[in-house]
PDB file of C-alpha atoms in Angstrom:
ATOM      1  CA  MET O   1      24.207  -3.528   8.827  1.00 80.00           C
ATOM      2  CA  THR O   2      21.701  -1.536   6.722  1.00 87.00           C
ATOM      3  CA  ARG O   3      22.707   1.815   5.678  1.00 94.00           C
ATOM      4  CA  ILE O   4      19.931   4.509   5.917  1.00 96.00           C
ATOM      5  CA  ASP O   5      20.214   7.583   3.623  1.00 94.00           C
ATOM      6  CA  ASP O   6      19.229  11.258   4.457  1.00 93.00           C
ATOM      7  CA  GLN O   7      15.633  10.545   3.567  1.00 93.00           C
ATOM      8  CA  GLY O   8      15.383   7.574   5.807  1.00 93.00           C
ATOM      9  CA  ARG O   9      15.493   4.977   2.997  1.00 96.00           C
ATOM     10  CA  PRO O  10      17.467   1.645   3.454  1.00 96.00           C
ATOM     11  CA  GLU O  11      20.224   1.467   0.959  1.00 96.00           C
ATOM     12  CA  PRO O  12      20.359  -1.649  -1.006  1.00 96.00           C
ATOM     13  CA  PRO O  13      23.413  -3.903  -0.150  1.00 96.00           C
ATOM     14  CA  PHE O  14      26.559  -3.276  -2.062  1.00 95.00           C
ATOM     15  CA  ALA O  15      27.734  -6.885  -2.000  1.00 95.00           C
ATOM     16  CA  ALA O  16      25.145  -9.533  -1.014  1.00 96.00           C
ATOM     17  CA  ASP O  17      23.369 -12.653  -2.326  1.00 97.00           C
ATOM     18  CA  GLU O  18      20.632 -12.394  -4.953  1.00 98.00           C
ATOM     19  CA  ILE O  19      17.691 -12.444  -2.447  1.00 98.00           C
ATOM     20  CA  SER O  20      19.219  -9.791  -0.324  1.00 97.00           C
ATOM     21  CA  THR O  21      19.965  -7.627  -3.286  1.00 98.00           C
ATOM     22  CA  LEU O  22      16.516  -7.998  -4.888  1.00 98.00           C
ATOM     23  CA  LEU O  23      14.746  -7.340  -1.549  1.00 98.00           C
ATOM     24  CA  GLY O  24      17.046  -4.447  -0.812  1.00 98.00           C
ATOM     25  CA  PHE O  25      16.277  -2.676  -4.026  1.00 98.00           C
ATOM     26  CA  LEU O  26      12.534  -3.313  -3.814  1.00 98.00           C
ATOM     27  CA  ASP O  27      12.520  -1.893  -0.163  1.00 98.00           C
ATOM     28  CA  TYR O  28      14.493   1.144  -1.406  1.00 97.00           C
ATOM     29  CA  GLN O  29      12.002   1.862  -4.078  1.00 98.00           C
ATOM     30  CA  ARG O  30       9.099   1.391  -1.526  1.00 98.00           C
ATOM     31  CA  ALA O  31      10.832   3.900   0.781  1.00 97.00           C
ATOM     32  CA  THR O  32      11.257   6.298  -2.094  1.00 97.00           C
ATOM     33  CA  LEU O  33       7.459   6.259  -2.663  1.00 98.00           C
ATOM     34  CA  ARG O  34       6.816   6.813   1.020  1.00 97.00           C
ATOM     35  CA  TRP O  35       9.273   9.814   0.999  1.00 96.00           C
ATOM     36  CA  LYS O  36       7.684  11.300  -2.052  1.00 96.00           C
ATOM     37  CA  THR O  37       4.062  11.085  -0.628  1.00 97.00           C
ATOM     38  CA  SER O  38       4.693  11.929   3.073  1.00 96.00           C
ATOM     39  CA  GLY O  39       3.303  14.877   4.868  1.00 95.00           C
ATOM     40  CA  LEU O  40       0.949  15.926   2.129  1.00 96.00           C
ATOM     41  CA  THR O  41      -2.666  17.091   2.250  1.00 96.00           C
ATOM     42  CA  SER O  42      -5.570  15.643   0.148  1.00 96.00           C
ATOM     43  CA  GLU O  43      -5.273  18.593  -2.257  1.00 97.00           C
ATOM     44  CA  GLN O  44      -1.512  17.872  -2.758  1.00 97.00           C
ATOM     45  CA  LEU O  45      -2.002  14.160  -3.123  1.00 97.00           C
ATOM     46  CA  GLY O  46      -4.529  15.068  -5.878  1.00 97.00           C
ATOM     47  CA  ALA O  47      -2.123  17.474  -7.751  1.00 96.00           C
ATOM     48  CA  THR O  48      -1.231  16.673 -11.412  1.00 95.00           C
ATOM     49  CA  VAL O  49       1.578  17.822 -13.676  1.00 93.00           C
ATOM     50  CA  ALA O  50       0.979  19.132 -17.275  1.00 87.00           C
ATOM     51  CA  ALA O  51      -1.327  16.914 -19.197  1.00 90.00           C
ATOM     52  CA  SER O  52      -0.872  13.841 -17.003  1.00 93.00           C
ATOM     53  CA  GLN O  53      -3.748  12.631 -14.674  1.00 94.00           C
ATOM     54  CA  ILE O  54      -1.274  10.807 -12.536  1.00 96.00           C
ATOM     55  CA  THR O  55      -1.333  11.932  -8.778  1.00 98.00           C
ATOM     56  CA  LEU O  56       0.552  11.001  -5.732  1.00 98.00           C
ATOM     57  CA  GLY O  57      -2.603   9.661  -4.121  1.00 98.00           C
ATOM     58  CA  GLY O  58      -3.216   7.600  -7.169  1.00 98.00           C
ATOM     59  CA  LEU O  59       0.220   6.298  -7.119  1.00 98.00           C
ATOM     60  CA  LEU O  60      -0.285   5.163  -3.553  1.00 98.00           C
ATOM     61  CA  LYS O  61      -3.551   3.350  -4.337  1.00 98.00           C
ATOM     62  CA  HIS O  62      -2.233   1.864  -7.631  1.00 98.00           C
ATOM     63  CA  LEU O  63       0.993   0.503  -6.019  1.00 98.00           C
ATOM     64  CA  ALA O  64      -1.123  -1.002  -3.157  1.00 98.00           C
ATOM     65  CA  PHE O  65      -3.182  -2.681  -5.684  1.00 98.00           C
ATOM     66  CA  VAL O  66      -0.206  -3.958  -7.712  1.00 98.00           C
ATOM     67  CA  GLU O  67       1.450  -5.291  -4.423  1.00 98.00           C
ATOM     68  CA  ASP O  68      -1.653  -7.306  -3.855  1.00 98.00           C
ATOM     69  CA  LEU O  69      -2.088  -8.286  -7.455  1.00 98.00           C
ATOM     70  CA  TRP O  70       1.428  -9.776  -7.786  1.00 98.00           C
ATOM     71  CA  PHE O  71       2.218 -11.225  -4.427  1.00 98.00           C
ATOM     72  CA  SER O  72      -1.272 -12.467  -3.249  1.00 98.00           C
ATOM     73  CA  ARG O  73      -3.217 -12.950  -6.377  1.00 98.00           C
ATOM     74  CA  TRP O  74      -0.723 -14.039  -8.829  1.00 98.00           C
ATOM     75  CA  LEU O  75       2.009 -15.688  -6.679  1.00 98.00           C
ATOM     76  CA  HIS O  76      -0.332 -17.378  -4.137  1.00 98.00           C
ATOM     77  CA  GLY O  77      -3.608 -17.466  -6.016  1.00 97.00           C
ATOM     78  CA  HIS O  78      -5.639 -15.720  -3.534  1.00 97.00           C
ATOM     79  CA  GLU O  79      -8.864 -13.968  -4.377  1.00 96.00           C
ATOM     80  CA  ARG O  80      -9.003 -10.201  -4.336  1.00 96.00           C
ATOM     81  CA  GLY O  81      -9.352  -8.757  -0.902  1.00 95.00           C
ATOM     82  CA  ALA O  82     -10.810  -5.286   0.143  1.00 95.00           C
ATOM     83  CA  PRO O  83     -11.145  -2.837  -1.466  1.00 97.00           C
ATOM     84  CA  TRP O  84     -10.236  -4.450  -4.722  1.00 98.00           C
ATOM     85  CA  ASP O  85     -12.977  -7.054  -4.448  1.00 97.00           C
ATOM     86  CA  THR O  86     -15.777  -4.542  -4.500  1.00 96.00           C
ATOM     87  CA  ALA O  87     -14.479  -2.333  -7.232  1.00 96.00           C
ATOM     88  CA  ASP O  88     -16.254  -2.256 -10.604  1.00 96.00           C
ATOM     89  CA  TRP O  89     -13.201  -3.034 -12.754  1.00 96.00           C
ATOM     90  CA  ASP O  90     -15.351  -3.415 -15.921  1.00 97.00           C
ATOM     91  CA  ALA O  91     -16.827  -0.040 -15.476  1.00 97.00           C
ATOM     92  CA  ASP O  92     -13.457   1.629 -14.705  1.00 97.00           C
ATOM     93  CA  PRO O  93     -10.301  -0.377 -15.371  1.00 96.00           C
ATOM     94  CA  ASP O  94      -8.392   2.410 -13.774  1.00 96.00           C
ATOM     95  CA  TRP O  95     -10.441   2.384 -10.652  1.00 97.00           C
ATOM     96  CA  ASP O  96      -7.436   2.357  -8.341  1.00 97.00           C
ATOM     97  CA  TRP O  97      -6.099   5.601  -9.828  1.00 96.00           C
ATOM     98  CA  HIS O  98      -9.453   7.370  -9.993  1.00 96.00           C
ATOM     99  CA  SER O  99     -10.889   6.403  -6.706  1.00 97.00           C
ATOM    100  CA  ALA O 100      -7.817   7.640  -4.769  1.00 97.00           C
ATOM    101  CA  ALA O 101      -9.390  11.232  -5.043  1.00 96.00           C
ATOM    102  CA  LEU O 102     -12.154  10.092  -2.770  1.00 96.00           C
ATOM    103  CA  ASP O 103      -9.700   8.878  -0.020  1.00 97.00           C
ATOM    104  CA  MET O 104      -8.067  10.653   2.810  1.00 97.00           C
ATOM    105  CA  PRO O 105      -4.315  10.707   2.973  1.00 97.00           C
ATOM    106  CA  GLU O 106      -4.202   8.493   6.056  1.00 97.00           C
ATOM    107  CA  ALA O 107      -6.345   5.899   4.391  1.00 98.00           C
ATOM    108  CA  LEU O 108      -4.261   5.872   1.257  1.00 98.00           C
ATOM    109  CA  VAL O 109      -1.033   5.444   3.332  1.00 98.00           C
ATOM    110  CA  THR O 110      -2.674   2.748   5.544  1.00 98.00           C
ATOM    111  CA  LEU O 111      -3.996   0.922   2.456  1.00 98.00           C
ATOM    112  CA  TRP O 112      -0.423   1.075   0.811  1.00 98.00           C
ATOM    113  CA  THR O 113       1.527  -0.019   3.996  1.00 98.00           C
ATOM    114  CA  ALA O 114      -0.852  -2.911   4.625  1.00 98.00           C
ATOM    115  CA  SER O 115      -0.380  -4.125   1.040  1.00 98.00           C
ATOM    116  CA  VAL O 116       3.421  -3.872   1.491  1.00 98.00           C
ATOM    117  CA  ASP O 117       3.367  -5.649   4.758  1.00 98.00           C
ATOM    118  CA  ARG O 118       1.180  -8.575   3.254  1.00 98.00           C
ATOM    119  CA  SER O 119       3.576  -8.754   0.233  1.00 98.00           C
ATOM    120  CA  ARG O 120       6.571  -8.970   2.511  1.00 98.00           C
ATOM    121  CA  ALA O 121       4.941 -11.827   4.563  1.00 98.00           C
ATOM    122  CA  LEU O 122       4.110 -13.737   1.455  1.00 98.00           C
ATOM    123  CA  THR O 123       7.561 -13.233   0.015  1.00 98.00           C
ATOM    124  CA  GLU O 124       9.138 -14.409   3.159  1.00 98.00           C
ATOM    125  CA  GLN O 125       6.881 -17.484   3.207  1.00 97.00           C
ATOM    126  CA  THR O 126       7.684 -18.235  -0.433  1.00 98.00           C
ATOM    127  CA  LEU O 127      11.418 -17.843   0.052  1.00 98.00           C
ATOM    128  CA  ALA O 128      11.384 -20.150   3.072  1.00 97.00           C
ATOM    129  CA  ASP O 129       9.262 -22.764   1.278  1.00 95.00           C
ATOM    130  CA  ASP O 130      10.441 -22.673  -2.428  1.00 94.00           C
ATOM    131  CA  GLY O 131      12.935 -19.851  -2.939  1.00 97.00           C
ATOM    132  CA  LEU O 132      13.132 -17.468  -6.015  1.00 98.00           C
ATOM    133  CA  ASP O 133      12.352 -20.159  -8.518  1.00 98.00           C
ATOM    134  CA  ARG O 134       8.759 -20.714  -7.159  1.00 97.00           C
ATOM    135  CA  LEU O 135       6.205 -20.237  -9.953  1.00 98.00           C
ATOM    136  CA  SER O 136       3.058 -18.207  -9.466  1.00 98.00           C
ATOM    137  CA  LYS O 137      -0.235 -20.078  -8.952  1.00 98.00           C
ATOM    138  CA  ARG O 138      -1.867 -17.898 -11.569  1.00 97.00           C
ATOM    139  CA  THR O 139      -0.636 -18.265 -15.269  1.00 97.00           C
ATOM    140  CA  TRP O 140      -0.911 -16.277 -18.510  1.00 96.00           C
ATOM    141  CA  PRO O 141      -3.371 -17.720 -21.062  1.00 97.00           C
ATOM    142  CA  ASP O 142      -0.531 -19.743 -22.651  1.00 98.00           C
ATOM    143  CA  GLY O 143       0.093 -21.473 -19.386  1.00 97.00           C
ATOM    144  CA  ASP O 144       3.369 -19.775 -18.550  1.00 98.00           C
ATOM    145  CA  ALA O 145       3.827 -18.619 -14.940  1.00 98.00           C
ATOM    146  CA  PRO O 146       6.231 -15.957 -13.546  1.00 98.00           C
ATOM    147  CA  SER O 147       8.669 -17.052 -10.884  1.00 98.00           C
ATOM    148  CA  LEU O 148       8.927 -15.104  -7.540  1.00 98.00           C
ATOM    149  CA  ARG O 149      12.318 -13.659  -9.065  1.00 98.00           C
ATOM    150  CA  TRP O 150      10.501 -12.338 -12.051  1.00 98.00           C
ATOM    151  CA  ILE O 151       7.803 -10.797  -9.729  1.00 98.00           C
ATOM    152  CA  LEU O 152      10.433  -9.062  -7.642  1.00 98.00           C
ATOM    153  CA  VAL O 153      12.224  -7.657 -10.626  1.00 98.00           C
ATOM    154  CA  HIS O 154       8.870  -6.575 -12.021  1.00 98.00           C
ATOM    155  CA  MET O 155       7.972  -4.779  -8.893  1.00 98.00           C
ATOM    156  CA  ILE O 156      11.381  -2.963  -8.727  1.00 98.00           C
ATOM    157  CA  GLU O 157      10.738  -1.820 -12.380  1.00 98.00           C
ATOM    158  CA  GLU O 158       7.115  -0.784 -11.424  1.00 98.00           C
ATOM    159  CA  TYR O 159       8.064   1.292  -8.382  1.00 98.00           C
ATOM    160  CA  ALA O 160      11.135   2.778 -10.310  1.00 97.00           C
ATOM    161  CA  ARG O 161       9.054   4.032 -13.150  1.00 97.00           C
ATOM    162  CA  HIS O 162       6.333   5.363 -10.935  1.00 97.00           C
ATOM    163  CA  ASN O 163       8.840   7.021  -8.533  1.00 97.00           C
ATOM    164  CA  GLY O 164      10.049   9.062 -11.597  1.00 95.00           C
ATOM    165  CA  HIS O 165       6.316  10.218 -11.860  1.00 96.00           C
ATOM    166  CA  ALA O 166       6.282  10.872  -8.076  1.00 97.00           C
ATOM    167  CA  ASP O 167       9.647  13.039  -8.432  1.00 95.00           C
ATOM    168  CA  LEU O 168       8.005  15.384 -10.948  1.00 95.00           C
ATOM    169  CA  ILE O 169       4.756  15.708  -9.039  1.00 97.00           C
ATOM    170  CA  ARG O 170       6.410  16.413  -5.646  1.00 97.00           C
ATOM    171  CA  GLU O 171       8.746  18.898  -7.061  1.00 96.00           C
ATOM    172  CA  SER O 172       5.776  20.770  -8.545  1.00 96.00           C
ATOM    173  CA  ILE O 173       4.046  20.845  -5.193  1.00 96.00           C
ATOM    174  CA  ASP O 174       6.722  21.980  -2.827  1.00 95.00           C
ATOM    175  CA  GLY O 175      10.112  21.947  -4.636  1.00 93.00           C
ATOM    176  CA  THR O 176      11.231  18.687  -2.919  1.00 90.00           C
ATOM    177  CA  VAL O 177      13.747  17.009  -5.329  1.00 87.00           C
ATOM    178  CA  GLY O 178      15.936  13.984  -5.142  1.00 78.00           C
ATOM    179  CA  GLU O 179      15.825  10.539  -6.588  1.00 71.00           C
TER     180      GLU O 179
END
């Protein structure tokens, strides 16, 4: 039975196998981002704190990109899909962050949710076929390839780091606090 906290997030299991634990923590981090970005206007999603240019809208779009990057592009070797395939990454390596200011809140949430859904499906497929030890189709220049296990841990780290940014930004917008 999955426990749901006061913010509607699924609690990671307290005692489970490796796969359930990794997926539980990743889903908890994803739900934290959803909580921190929910119910905001375009102006609020574009708010920054202090000298940082990070916005909640930018976080949604960046994490949508990172979901597709690791699970679709790296793990399965797929080419970039929309909207990543039409971005001029050479002109703006941070296009995902910068272009979010042009997107409506609903579009950002839809983009992120669709990326998460694709990642979940690709993860389920990989787990059924090869398990956590499956190496990605893409490799680093030296030929090394990360495993699904590494990708899951990396994604937990990616979300946890950015959820720290989201905490600060959301608190500055409306006082909402909490991990």
